[in-house]
């Protein structure tokens, strides 16, 4: 009975989504206040019903209702309860429900925090989000209903893929989806601006925090995914340029560009068209990512043939969203206007070049991800371009972008000069090179990419610090503390995010340049040395978990005779899917990880052991965390908390003030 | 803070946006192209380079050791799904011929050779696996853009054909084709 309630709730949510998507937009076009006023209640009602559907599916999973096909396919009575809950989004249908649920959460958030928005704007924004929701609900109800029954019911479920049975599954997909779906808010604001034909500094200020929040979630989601892959796959890699990863990385790149472009639109009124276009592209890539990953089309074009209804729906939906919004852009874009001019060397131009670089990077990832798909479709056979392509194309583009990132904040709006920039920055540039040389001497081995990477990393760190020093000096207040307090949170946010990039680059470069791996056959009492640490195989013991059997090996780690830790890597066989899983054991440190994973067993006592010493690897994720924290600081800036409608006439003045303070 | 002077350029924002965009794009693309050398990659009919690469078993195996043997040289990687899928077929193909007539050689471009060796062990591959981990051969000399890419070499190691993408190597039609192109004969039925 409960699954039927869930199904009915989805149908009712669809009805409300139609109301939310159509009537307020008509109301805004005709100036009909009654129709516009429908936006809020419809959005909240839709949220209630989608939440109800979500709760029903959760009940089916937690209550082991194997008469629901989706539950029978993705769960098992032996599965621990927290994984049974997370298994809701362990497959296609449930992921779509999670997507829609998160979309309604974002919509309700928009209705809640929109007191300063004019009614027409709100009606259009919420309306566009309603239309997106209509698409997803139709897709779910017609091709991917999570509540389909399985009759007669299965005795037990087929279990969740062992690879997904990890805390990573509980956190990573919801975070990533919060990011994906968050770009729909920026998209809705952009479409609303096109519909209304008005795009000013106030508009940018409204949509900017939403975009930044979406960016924060994308950053955290990708970070969690990378970390999860690192410890779960057992290879010690943290990024594989896998199509699924690329699908989340492309929206991140474009959203990063959008965050910066919005800054220009808010402060200088420039880049208006570009900002709108970026918002459309970011959301389109989020949609594309969701569908590509979920449809399985990336591993084979033939996935479409398995279920043509889904494929056709996806193509049609993408066509409507991308095509429709681009047509609207072509038609209304010219009315939005371009904004003020600026000099060839100015903060605007720096941001523009950075934006272009980020877009080129996104395009190259797009090409590398979809190229095999096109080749396969054209009958050239299956092939893959893989990491060599991405490393070769991506690294140089980003190196240039990061270099400009350090210099950009020092350039003045509208007009700046190269000599002035050079005068401010050459000392810091030299310092970056000097620090890089010191690091490389410490590691006693170098290649050109390492030198470049380390220099860039320090450049990102030092230029952020230098900018902070400059801003503090400029303050009128007396005392360092007062000066620090006088600097806005959005400035701190930006600096922290750039600082995080520096930490990230150092992590990536040093782990790529200086990691050591050894694969050895070990028996009890065997010893091997990797990266200055000695690893001793103590013993192997059989272990039994709630839904798996396995072997756990104890490896003692010592350095210069002192015991560091004992690691316990495991090899597991899960009962239902009889799949082999490697559980690596990691000793995490600020400057290095020790990573031990089991390969094949020669006998119970003799194992191929893969041991890795990974310097600075955790800086990769710490860097991402710092970036996300920078985003949070920026969002909490005082000017986004201007509470009420009465401030609107001052919007122009406020934008001027904001421009002056920076 | 704002300079009152308005330059001539500033009054043409659209054109300048385009110029800046073009500069940015060009700057981005330059480093990607700069490492190209005028030298052409060997094509059909050319002689395949006499490569010397380390084997995954640690031994260095020069291609010249296979004098007067036709070769099927397959470039692959563990991150390449279609490559992984065609490996069992290549193993079957290798078993269809006498060692002095035709050999399959796998060249992995994995940066981590251990992963490739583990994979080879798991599939019990018996043909030689070589490592081109810094892609000196596949990228610099041969300009391979996608994987798998397979070279069919005649007995004199001239290139009979270059096959891009995965194939079903053990299918009778494919084996016929290889026999015809490389002038060799199988010893077992497919």
Coordinates of N, CA and C in Angstrom, one line a residue, chain A residues 312-387:
Chain A
X312 N 15.1 8.2 -25.8 CA 14.3 9.3 -26.5 C 13.9 10.4 -25.6
X313 N 13.4 10.0 -24.4 CA 13.0 11.0 -23.5 C 14.1 11.9 -23.1
X314 N 15.3 11.3 -22.8 CA 16.4 12.1 -22.4 C 16.8 13.1 -23.5
X315 N 16.9 12.6 -24.7 CA 17.3 13.4 -25.8 C 16.3 14.6 -26.0
X316 N 15.0 14.2 -25.9 CA 14.0 15.3 -26.1 C 14.1 16.3 -24.9
X317 N 14.2 15.8 -23.7 CA 14.3 16.8 -22.6 C 15.5 17.7 -22.7
X318 N 16.7 17.1 -23.0 CA 17.9 17.9 -23.2 C 17.7 18.9 -24.3
X319 N 17.0 18.4 -25.4 CA 16.8 19.3 -26.6 C 15.9 20.5 -26.2
X320 N 14.9 20.2 -25.4 CA 14.0 21.3 -25.0 C 14.7 22.3 -24.1
X321 N 15.4 21.8 -23.1 CA 16.1 22.7 -22.2 C 17.2 23.5 -22.8
X322 N 18.1 22.8 -23.5 CA 19.2 23.5 -24.1 C 18.8 24.3 -25.3
X323 N 18.0 23.7 -26.2 CA 17.6 24.4 -27.4 C 16.7 25.5 -27.0
X324 N 15.7 25.3 -26.2 CA 14.8 26.3 -25.8 C 15.5 27.5 -25.2
X325 N 16.4 27.2 -24.2 CA 17.0 28.4 -23.5 C 17.9 29.1 -24.5
X326 N 18.6 28.4 -25.4 CA 19.5 29.1 -26.3 C 18.7 30.0 -27.3
X327 N 17.5 29.5 -27.7 CA 16.7 30.2 -28.6 C 16.2 31.5 -27.9
X328 N 15.8 31.3 -26.6 CA 15.4 32.5 -25.8 C 16.5 33.5 -25.7
X329 N 17.7 32.9 -25.5 CA 18.9 33.7 -25.4 C 19.2 34.6 -26.6
X330 N 19.0 33.9 -27.8 CA 19.3 34.6 -29.1 C 18.2 35.7 -29.3
X331 N 17.0 35.4 -28.8 CA 15.9 36.3 -29.1 C 16.0 37.5 -28.1
X332 N 16.2 37.2 -26.8 CA 16.1 38.3 -25.8 C 17.5 38.8 -25.4
X333 N 18.5 38.0 -25.7 CA 19.9 38.4 -25.2 C 20.2 39.9 -25.5
X334 N 20.0 40.3 -26.8 CA 20.4 41.7 -27.2 C 19.7 42.8 -26.3
X335 N 18.5 42.5 -25.8 CA 17.9 43.5 -24.9 C 18.6 43.6 -23.5
X336 N 19.2 42.5 -23.1 CA 19.8 42.5 -21.8 C 21.0 43.4 -21.8
X337 N 21.7 43.5 -23.0 CA 22.8 44.5 -23.1 C 24.1 43.9 -22.6
X338 N 25.1 44.7 -23.0 CA 26.5 44.2 -22.7 C 27.1 44.8 -21.5
X339 N 26.7 46.0 -21.1 CA 27.4 46.7 -20.0 C 28.5 47.5 -20.4
X340 N 29.2 48.1 -19.4 CA 30.2 49.1 -19.6 C 31.5 48.6 -20.2
X341 N 32.3 49.5 -20.8 CA 33.5 49.1 -21.4 C 34.6 49.0 -20.4
X342 N 35.8 48.5 -20.8 CA 36.9 48.4 -20.0 C 38.2 48.2 -20.8
X343 N 39.3 48.4 -20.1 CA 40.6 48.5 -20.8 C 41.1 47.1 -21.0
X344 N 42.1 47.0 -21.9 CA 42.7 45.6 -22.2 C 43.4 45.0 -21.0
X345 N 43.9 45.9 -20.1 CA 44.5 45.4 -18.9 C 43.6 46.0 -17.8
X346 N 42.8 45.2 -17.2 CA 41.9 45.6 -16.1 C 41.4 44.4 -15.4
X347 N 40.7 44.5 -14.3 CA 40.3 43.3 -13.7 C 39.2 42.6 -14.5
X348 N 38.4 43.4 -15.2 CA 37.4 42.8 -16.1 C 38.1 41.9 -17.2
X349 N 39.2 42.4 -17.8 CA 39.8 41.6 -18.9 C 40.4 40.4 -18.3
X350 N 41.0 40.5 -17.1 CA 41.6 39.3 -16.4 C 40.6 38.3 -16.2
X351 N 39.4 38.7 -15.6 CA 38.3 37.8 -15.3 C 37.8 37.2 -16.6
X352 N 37.7 38.0 -17.7 CA 37.2 37.5 -18.9 C 38.1 36.4 -19.5
X353 N 39.4 36.6 -19.5 CA 40.4 35.6 -20.0 C 40.3 34.4 -19.1
X354 N 40.2 34.6 -17.8 CA 40.1 33.4 -16.9 C 38.8 32.6 -17.3
X355 N 37.7 33.4 -17.5 CA 36.5 32.7 -17.9 C 36.6 31.9 -19.1
X356 N 37.3 32.5 -20.1 CA 37.4 31.8 -21.4 C 38.3 30.6 -21.2
X357 N 39.3 30.7 -20.4 CA 40.2 29.5 -20.1 C 39.4 28.4 -19.5
X358 N 38.5 28.8 -18.5 CA 37.7 27.8 -17.8 C 36.8 27.1 -18.8
X359 N 36.2 27.9 -19.7 CA 35.3 27.3 -20.7 C 36.1 26.4 -21.7
X360 N 37.3 26.8 -22.1 CA 38.1 26.0 -23.0 C 38.4 24.7 -22.3
X361 N 38.7 24.8 -21.0 CA 39.0 23.6 -20.2 C 37.8 22.7 -20.2
X362 N 36.6 23.3 -19.9 CA 35.4 22.5 -19.9 C 35.1 21.8 -21.3
X363 N 35.4 22.6 -22.3 CA 35.1 22.1 -23.7 C 36.1 20.9 -24.0
X364 N 37.3 21.0 -23.5 CA 38.3 19.9 -23.8 C 37.9 18.7 -23.0
X365 N 37.4 18.9 -21.8 CA 36.9 17.7 -21.1 C 35.7 17.1 -21.8
X366 N 34.8 18.0 -22.2 CA 33.6 17.5 -23.0 C 34.0 16.7 -24.2
X367 N 34.9 17.2 -24.9 CA 35.4 16.5 -26.2 C 36.0 15.2 -25.8
X368 N 36.8 15.1 -24.8 CA 37.5 13.9 -24.5 C 36.5 12.9 -23.9
X369 N 35.4 13.3 -23.3 CA 34.5 12.4 -22.7 C 33.5 11.9 -23.7
X370 N 33.1 12.7 -24.7 CA 32.1 12.3 -25.6 C 32.7 11.8 -27.0
X371 N 34.0 12.1 -27.2 CA 34.6 11.6 -28.4 C 34.5 10.1 -28.7
X372 N 34.8 9.3 -27.7 CA 34.6 7.9 -27.9 C 33.2 7.5 -28.2
X373 N 32.2 8.3 -27.7 CA 30.8 8.0 -27.9 C 30.5 8.3 -29.4
X374 N 31.0 9.4 -29.9 CA 30.8 9.8 -31.3 C 31.4 8.7 -32.2
X375 N 32.7 8.3 -31.9 CA 33.4 7.4 -32.7 C 32.6 6.1 -32.8
X376 N 32.1 5.6 -31.6 CA 31.3 4.4 -31.6 C 30.1 4.5 -32.4
X377 N 29.4 5.7 -32.3 CA 28.2 5.9 -33.0 C 28.4 5.9 -34.5
X378 N 29.6 6.4 -34.9 CA 29.9 6.5 -36.3 C 30.5 5.2 -36.9
X379 N 30.6 4.2 -36.0 CA 31.0 2.8 -36.5 C 32.5 2.7 -36.5
X380 N 33.3 3.5 -35.8 CA 34.8 3.4 -35.9 C 35.2 2.4 -34.8
X381 N 34.3 1.8 -34.1 CA 34.7 0.9 -33.0 C 34.9 1.6 -31.7
X382 N 34.9 0.8 -30.6 CA 35.0 1.4 -29.3 C 36.4 1.8 -29.0
X383 N 36.6 3.0 -28.5 CA 37.9 3.4 -28.0 C 37.8 4.4 -26.9
X384 N 38.9 4.7 -26.4 CA 39.0 5.6 -25.2 C 40.2 6.5 -25.3
X385 N 40.1 7.8 -24.9 CA 41.3 8.6 -25.0 C 42.0 8.7 -23.7
X386 N 41.3 8.6 -22.6 CA 41.9 8.4 -21.3 C 42.8 9.5 -20.7
X387 N 43.5 9.3 -19.6 CA 44.3 10.3 -18.9 C 45.3 10.9 -19.8

